[in-house]
Amino acid sequence: MSRLRLAIAADHAGAALKAAIVARVGQVAPEWSVIDLGGDGSDPTDDYPDSARAVAERMIAGHADRGLVICGSGIGVTIAANKFHGIRASIAHDPASAEQGVVHDSMNVLSLGAKVVDLPTASAVLAAFLGATPSDAERFVRRTKKVRQIEEEQG
């Protein structure tokens, strides 16, 4: 069985947390491989829309199964990532929210705020996100379909 692919990117504010997470993914979720799309903190113009775009485009092209985007608060990368069709990004700063986001809402991109969570918390949240699968229960499928319909209506 091939490994699942996690695309990760960060802006300048999220670079340190991203580097630490990249080093830990094998421990947190051994069935996942990392596609590191950059953001090392050396460029102050490495802005959150750039990292959100990198992850979203990789996922839309079918080269990643899920994504992780990191900025200072997690808010900017979430807003930017959700501009892409098919991306369902959300901030989750606790494992329960990360798991529920996938199970109930088919969240496929996790957003983290490097100024909000520490590495142990981020690792636990990521493990919950990567360990969850979307539910096929009718109510969750119906709701996700409605979200996709809104997306299509917006062009």
PDB file of C-alpha atoms in Angstrom:
ATOM      1  CA  MET A   1       0.000   0.000   0.000  1.00  0.00           C
ATOM      2  CA  SER A   2       1.346   3.413  -0.899  1.00  0.00           C
ATOM      3  CA  ARG A   3       1.796   6.034   1.739  1.00  0.00           C
ATOM      4  CA  LEU A   4      -0.601   8.938   2.032  1.00  0.00           C
ATOM      5  CA  ARG A   5       0.822  12.330   1.076  1.00  0.00           C
ATOM      6  CA  LEU A   6       0.650  15.426   3.282  1.00  0.00           C
ATOM      7  CA  ALA A   7       1.519  18.752   1.657  1.00  0.00           C
ATOM      8  CA  ILE A   8       2.854  21.271   4.183  1.00  0.00           C
ATOM      9  CA  ALA A   9       3.713  24.952   3.811  1.00  0.00           C
ATOM     10  CA  ALA A  10       4.115  27.944   6.112  1.00  0.00           C
ATOM     11  CA  ASP A  11       4.612  31.653   5.943  1.00  0.00           C
ATOM     12  CA  HIS A  12       7.496  33.368   7.748  1.00  0.00           C
ATOM     13  CA  ALA A  13       5.594  33.313  11.072  1.00  0.00           C
ATOM     14  CA  GLY A  14       4.854  29.592  10.863  1.00  0.00           C
ATOM     15  CA  ALA A  15       8.216  28.395   9.557  1.00  0.00           C
ATOM     16  CA  ALA A  16       9.699  27.212  12.857  1.00  0.00           C
ATOM     17  CA  LEU A  17       6.618  25.188  13.787  1.00  0.00           C
ATOM     18  CA  LYS A  18       6.483  23.743  10.261  1.00  0.00           C
ATOM     19  CA  ALA A  19      10.105  22.588  10.463  1.00  0.00           C
ATOM     20  CA  ALA A  20       9.471  20.917  13.810  1.00  0.00           C
ATOM     21  CA  ILE A  21       6.328  19.205  12.519  1.00  0.00           C
ATOM     22  CA  VAL A  22       8.051  17.984   9.349  1.00  0.00           C
ATOM     23  CA  ALA A  23      10.648  16.325  11.566  1.00  0.00           C
ATOM     24  CA  ARG A  24       7.884  14.614  13.608  1.00  0.00           C
ATOM     25  CA  VAL A  25       5.358  13.419  11.038  1.00  0.00           C
ATOM     26  CA  GLY A  26       6.940   9.974  10.929  1.00  0.00           C
ATOM     27  CA  GLN A  27       6.342   9.587  14.661  1.00  0.00           C
ATOM     28  CA  VAL A  28       2.883  11.166  14.668  1.00  0.00           C
ATOM     29  CA  ALA A  29       1.534   9.374  11.579  1.00  0.00           C
ATOM     30  CA  PRO A  30       3.938   6.823  10.090  1.00  0.00           C
ATOM     31  CA  GLU A  31       1.640   6.024   7.161  1.00  0.00           C
ATOM     32  CA  TRP A  32       1.985   9.596   5.882  1.00  0.00           C
ATOM     33  CA  SER A  33       4.829  11.068   3.839  1.00  0.00           C
ATOM     34  CA  VAL A  34       5.570  14.790   3.776  1.00  0.00           C
ATOM     35  CA  ILE A  35       5.698  17.084   0.786  1.00  0.00           C
ATOM     36  CA  ASP A  36       7.437  20.170   2.177  1.00  0.00           C
ATOM     37  CA  LEU A  37       6.420  23.131   0.017  1.00  0.00           C
ATOM     38  CA  GLY A  38       8.487  25.695   1.793  1.00  0.00           C
ATOM     39  CA  GLY A  39       8.506  28.592   4.103  1.00  0.00           C
ATOM     40  CA  ASP A  40      11.735  28.503   6.070  1.00  0.00           C
ATOM     41  CA  GLY A  41      11.379  31.889   7.765  1.00  0.00           C
ATOM     42  CA  SER A  42      14.248  33.534   5.924  1.00  0.00           C
ATOM     43  CA  ASP A  43      12.051  35.694   3.695  1.00  0.00           C
ATOM     44  CA  PRO A  44       9.767  38.241   5.408  1.00  0.00           C
ATOM     45  CA  THR A  45       7.712  38.458   2.181  1.00  0.00           C
ATOM     46  CA  ASP A  46       6.898  34.747   2.457  1.00  0.00           C
ATOM     47  CA  ASP A  47       3.230  35.548   3.030  1.00  0.00           C
ATOM     48  CA  TYR A  48       0.360  33.299   4.080  1.00  0.00           C
ATOM     49  CA  PRO A  49      -1.445  33.392   0.697  1.00  0.00           C
ATOM     50  CA  ASP A  50       1.677  31.912  -0.900  1.00  0.00           C
ATOM     51  CA  SER A  51       1.758  28.922   1.432  1.00  0.00           C
ATOM     52  CA  ALA A  52      -1.998  28.356   1.144  1.00  0.00           C
ATOM     53  CA  ARG A  53      -1.724  28.462  -2.659  1.00  0.00           C
ATOM     54  CA  ALA A  54       1.171  25.998  -2.705  1.00  0.00           C
ATOM     55  CA  VAL A  55      -0.730  23.410  -0.675  1.00  0.00           C
ATOM     56  CA  ALA A  56      -4.085  23.940  -2.410  1.00  0.00           C
ATOM     57  CA  GLU A  57      -2.622  23.682  -5.897  1.00  0.00           C
ATOM     58  CA  ARG A  58      -0.736  20.499  -4.990  1.00  0.00           C
ATOM     59  CA  MET A  59      -3.928  18.958  -3.647  1.00  0.00           C
ATOM     60  CA  ILE A  60      -6.087  20.050  -6.587  1.00  0.00           C
ATOM     61  CA  ALA A  61      -3.537  18.510  -8.976  1.00  0.00           C
ATOM     62  CA  GLY A  62      -3.925  15.217  -7.106  1.00  0.00           C
ATOM     63  CA  HIS A  63      -0.364  15.189  -5.780  1.00  0.00           C
ATOM     64  CA  ALA A  64      -1.336  15.343  -2.091  1.00  0.00           C
ATOM     65  CA  ASP A  65      -4.083  13.691  -0.067  1.00  0.00           C
ATOM     66  CA  ARG A  66      -4.330  16.313   2.685  1.00  0.00           C
ATOM     67  CA  GLY A  67      -2.713  19.587   3.546  1.00  0.00           C
ATOM     68  CA  LEU A  68      -1.291  21.479   6.495  1.00  0.00           C
ATOM     69  CA  VAL A  69      -0.834  25.247   6.376  1.00  0.00           C
ATOM     70  CA  ILE A  70       0.703  27.320   9.132  1.00  0.00           C
ATOM     71  CA  CYS A  71       0.875  31.051   9.798  1.00  0.00           C
ATOM     72  CA  GLY A  72       0.999  33.097  12.993  1.00  0.00           C
ATOM     73  CA  SER A  73      -2.661  32.724  13.947  1.00  0.00           C
ATOM     74  CA  GLY A  74      -3.892  30.137  11.459  1.00  0.00           C
ATOM     75  CA  ILE A  75      -6.563  32.549  10.277  1.00  0.00           C
ATOM     76  CA  GLY A  76      -4.868  33.985   7.188  1.00  0.00           C
ATOM     77  CA  VAL A  77      -3.912  30.608   5.725  1.00  0.00           C
ATOM     78  CA  THR A  78      -7.430  29.326   6.348  1.00  0.00           C
ATOM     79  CA  ILE A  79      -9.029  32.230   4.519  1.00  0.00           C
ATOM     80  CA  ALA A  80      -6.635  31.940   1.582  1.00  0.00           C
ATOM     81  CA  ALA A  81      -6.862  28.138   1.299  1.00  0.00           C
ATOM     82  CA  ASN A  82     -10.652  28.220   1.262  1.00  0.00           C
ATOM     83  CA  LYS A  83     -10.599  30.354  -1.896  1.00  0.00           C
ATOM     84  CA  PHE A  84      -9.640  27.232  -3.872  1.00  0.00           C
ATOM     85  CA  HIS A  85     -12.354  24.898  -5.179  1.00  0.00           C
ATOM     86  CA  GLY A  86     -12.340  21.584  -3.375  1.00  0.00           C
ATOM     87  CA  ILE A  87     -10.357  22.811  -0.402  1.00  0.00           C
ATOM     88  CA  ARG A  88     -12.061  22.612   2.971  1.00  0.00           C
ATOM     89  CA  ALA A  89      -9.617  24.196   5.391  1.00  0.00           C
ATOM     90  CA  SER A  90     -10.153  24.939   9.039  1.00  0.00           C
ATOM     91  CA  ILE A  91      -8.216  25.934  12.092  1.00  0.00           C
ATOM     92  CA  ALA A  92      -8.136  23.320  14.788  1.00  0.00           C
ATOM     93  CA  HIS A  93      -6.104  23.871  17.911  1.00  0.00           C
ATOM     94  CA  ASP A  94      -7.313  20.779  19.751  1.00  0.00           C
ATOM     95  CA  PRO A  95      -7.486  17.131  18.667  1.00  0.00           C
ATOM     96  CA  ALA A  96     -11.264  16.804  19.035  1.00  0.00           C
ATOM     97  CA  SER A  97     -11.929  19.665  16.614  1.00  0.00           C
ATOM     98  CA  ALA A  98      -9.407  18.316  14.117  1.00  0.00           C
ATOM     99  CA  GLU A  99     -11.000  14.879  14.164  1.00  0.00           C
ATOM    100  CA  GLN A 100     -14.546  16.215  13.957  1.00  0.00           C
ATOM    101  CA  GLY A 101     -13.574  18.530  11.105  1.00  0.00           C
ATOM    102  CA  VAL A 102     -12.585  15.513   9.030  1.00  0.00           C
ATOM    103  CA  VAL A 103     -15.313  13.115  10.160  1.00  0.00           C
ATOM    104  CA  HIS A 104     -18.261  15.531   9.981  1.00  0.00           C
ATOM    105  CA  ASP A 105     -17.124  18.125   7.448  1.00  0.00           C
ATOM    106  CA  SER A 106     -14.614  16.377   5.174  1.00  0.00           C
ATOM    107  CA  MET A 107     -11.945  18.901   6.130  1.00  0.00           C
ATOM    108  CA  ASN A 108      -8.920  18.240   3.951  1.00  0.00           C
ATOM    109  CA  VAL A 109      -6.577  21.047   5.040  1.00  0.00           C
ATOM    110  CA  LEU A 110      -5.605  21.703   8.640  1.00  0.00           C
ATOM    111  CA  SER A 111      -4.565  25.229   9.569  1.00  0.00           C
ATOM    112  CA  LEU A 112      -2.432  25.919  12.620  1.00  0.00           C
ATOM    113  CA  GLY A 113      -1.376  29.116  14.317  1.00  0.00           C
ATOM    114  CA  ALA A 114       2.267  29.013  15.330  1.00  0.00           C
ATOM    115  CA  LYS A 115       1.678  31.763  17.884  1.00  0.00           C
ATOM    116  CA  VAL A 116      -1.306  29.884  19.321  1.00  0.00           C
ATOM    117  CA  VAL A 117      -0.198  26.257  19.782  1.00  0.00           C
ATOM    118  CA  ASP A 118       3.010  24.679  20.991  1.00  0.00           C
ATOM    119  CA  LEU A 119       4.660  21.695  19.302  1.00  0.00           C
ATOM    120  CA  PRO A 120       3.148  18.977  21.527  1.00  0.00           C
ATOM    121  CA  THR A 121      -0.341  20.373  20.955  1.00  0.00           C
ATOM    122  CA  ALA A 122       0.253  20.819  17.224  1.00  0.00           C
ATOM    123  CA  SER A 123       1.490  17.211  17.023  1.00  0.00           C
ATOM    124  CA  ALA A 124      -1.606  15.890  18.807  1.00  0.00           C
ATOM    125  CA  VAL A 125      -3.898  17.958  16.570  1.00  0.00           C
ATOM    126  CA  LEU A 126      -2.098  16.746  13.457  1.00  0.00           C
ATOM    127  CA  ALA A 127      -2.315  13.118  14.588  1.00  0.00           C
ATOM    128  CA  ALA A 128      -6.085  13.485  15.070  1.00  0.00           C
ATOM    129  CA  PHE A 129      -6.466  15.160  11.666  1.00  0.00           C
ATOM    130  CA  LEU A 130      -4.434  12.535   9.832  1.00  0.00           C
ATOM    131  CA  GLY A 131      -6.009   9.627  11.708  1.00  0.00           C
ATOM    132  CA  ALA A 132      -9.588  10.593  10.916  1.00  0.00           C
ATOM    133  CA  THR A 133     -11.637   9.705   7.862  1.00  0.00           C
ATOM    134  CA  PRO A 134     -14.769  11.397   6.559  1.00  0.00           C
ATOM    135  CA  SER A 135     -17.967   9.719   7.673  1.00  0.00           C
ATOM    136  CA  ASP A 136     -20.284   8.198   5.104  1.00  0.00           C
ATOM    137  CA  ALA A 137     -23.297   8.821   7.353  1.00  0.00           C
ATOM    138  CA  GLU A 138     -26.099  10.339   5.304  1.00  0.00           C
ATOM    139  CA  ARG A 139     -26.323  13.578   7.290  1.00  0.00           C
ATOM    140  CA  PHE A 140     -22.613  14.370   6.861  1.00  0.00           C
ATOM    141  CA  VAL A 141     -22.611  13.452   3.172  1.00  0.00           C
ATOM    142  CA  ARG A 142     -25.698  15.644   2.662  1.00  0.00           C
ATOM    143  CA  ARG A 143     -24.056  18.620   4.382  1.00  0.00           C
ATOM    144  CA  THR A 144     -20.798  18.277   2.478  1.00  0.00           C
ATOM    145  CA  LYS A 145     -22.779  18.063  -0.771  1.00  0.00           C
ATOM    146  CA  LYS A 146     -24.496  21.343   0.138  1.00  0.00           C
ATOM    147  CA  VAL A 147     -21.106  22.982   0.724  1.00  0.00           C
ATOM    148  CA  ARG A 148     -19.901  21.743  -2.684  1.00  0.00           C
ATOM    149  CA  GLN A 149     -23.092  23.132  -4.247  1.00  0.00           C
ATOM    150  CA  ILE A 150     -22.384  26.569  -2.768  1.00  0.00           C
ATOM    151  CA  GLU A 151     -18.846  26.363  -4.113  1.00  0.00           C
ATOM    152  CA  GLU A 152     -20.076  25.515  -7.618  1.00  0.00           C
ATOM    153  CA  GLU A 153     -22.674  28.310  -7.551  1.00  0.00           C
ATOM    154  CA  GLN A 154     -19.941  30.808  -6.743  1.00  0.00           C
ATOM    155  CA  GLY A 155     -17.963  29.818  -9.847  1.00  0.00           C
TER     156      GLY A 155
END
